[in-house]
GROMACS .gro file of C-alpha atoms in nm:
model
   65
    1MET     CA    1  -1.145  -0.880   1.283
    2LEU     CA    2  -0.761  -0.993   1.189
    3PHE     CA    3  -0.511  -0.741   1.015
    4ASP     CA    4  -0.178  -0.798   0.790
    5SER     CA    5  -0.022  -0.509   0.938
    6HIS     CA    6   0.225  -0.529   0.692
    7VAL     CA    7   0.118  -0.492   0.355
    8HIS     CA    8   0.336  -0.295   0.034
    9THR     CA    9   0.161  -0.176  -0.280
   10LYS     CA   10   0.288  -0.016  -0.598
   11PHE     CA   11   0.397   0.284  -0.383
   12SER     CA   12   0.671   0.132  -0.223
   13ALA     CA   13   0.955   0.037  -0.445
   14ASP     CA   14   0.949  -0.353  -0.429
   15SER     CA   15   0.582  -0.382  -0.486
   16GLU     CA   16   0.379  -0.365  -0.763
   17MET     CA   17   0.048  -0.490  -0.597
   18LEU     CA   18  -0.245  -0.237  -0.635
   19ALA     CA   19  -0.462  -0.183  -0.332
   20GLN     CA   20  -0.764  -0.245  -0.412
   21GLU     CA   21  -0.674  -0.622  -0.564
   22ALA     CA   22  -0.550  -0.658  -0.213
   23LEU     CA   23  -0.831  -0.515  -0.025
   24LYS     CA   24  -1.071  -0.707  -0.246
   25SER     CA   25  -0.933  -1.024  -0.171
   26ALA     CA   26  -0.847  -0.948   0.237
   27GLU     CA   27  -1.221  -0.919   0.260
   28GLN     CA   28  -1.318  -1.236   0.074
   29ILE     CA   29  -1.136  -1.409   0.402
   30GLY     CA   30  -1.215  -1.132   0.637
   31LEU     CA   31  -0.868  -0.969   0.679
   32GLY     CA   32  -0.817  -0.655   0.738
   33LEU     CA   33  -0.517  -0.480   0.572
   34VAL     CA   34  -0.260  -0.188   0.691
   35PHE     CA   35  -0.054  -0.026   0.435
   36THR     CA   36   0.293   0.029   0.521
   37GLU     CA   37   0.485   0.173   0.229
   38HIS     CA   38   0.878   0.252   0.202
   39LEU     CA   39   1.197   0.299   0.070
   40ASP     CA   40   1.467   0.062   0.121
   41LEU     CA   41   1.811   0.269   0.044
   42GLU     CA   42   1.996  -0.049   0.017
   43SER     CA   43   1.802  -0.226  -0.232
   44SER     CA   44   1.615   0.026  -0.425
   45PRO     CA   45   1.658   0.210  -0.747
   46VAL     CA   46   1.814   0.557  -0.686
   47ASP     CA   47   1.563   0.766  -0.877
   48PHE     CA   48   1.255   0.613  -0.677
   49THR     CA   49   1.079   0.873  -0.542
   50PHE     CA   50   0.800   0.844  -0.265
   51ASP     CA   51   0.493   1.072  -0.381
   52PRO     CA   52   0.242   1.155  -0.078
   53VAL     CA   53   0.016   1.328  -0.289
   54ALA     CA   54  -0.009   1.115  -0.542
   55TYR     CA   55  -0.079   0.844  -0.290
   56TRP     CA   56  -0.349   1.015  -0.092
   57GLN     CA   57  -0.488   1.140  -0.367
   58GLU     CA   58  -0.566   0.744  -0.521
   59TYR     CA   59  -0.565   0.604  -0.168
   60ALA     CA   60  -0.836   0.830   0.032
   61SER     CA   61  -1.131   0.663  -0.078
   62LEU     CA   62  -0.977   0.344   0.038
   63ARG     CA   63  -0.951   0.421   0.374
   64TRP     CA   64  -1.195   0.264   0.657
   65ARG     CA   65  -1.360   0.029   0.434
   0.00000   0.00000   0.00000
């Protein structure tokens, strides 16, 4: 399987993509995804905070689909 190993979702300051939608689209074309959330301090709002608890609560069920 081919993977896109640089995908950001709404948990990154520069994306609004929903993981569920990305996974559905990728599955249709046989592509695996690796989510790589990040904070770019130079271009992100100062008040952006990554919440790892919320991230894993929302995305734990999406792992290894």
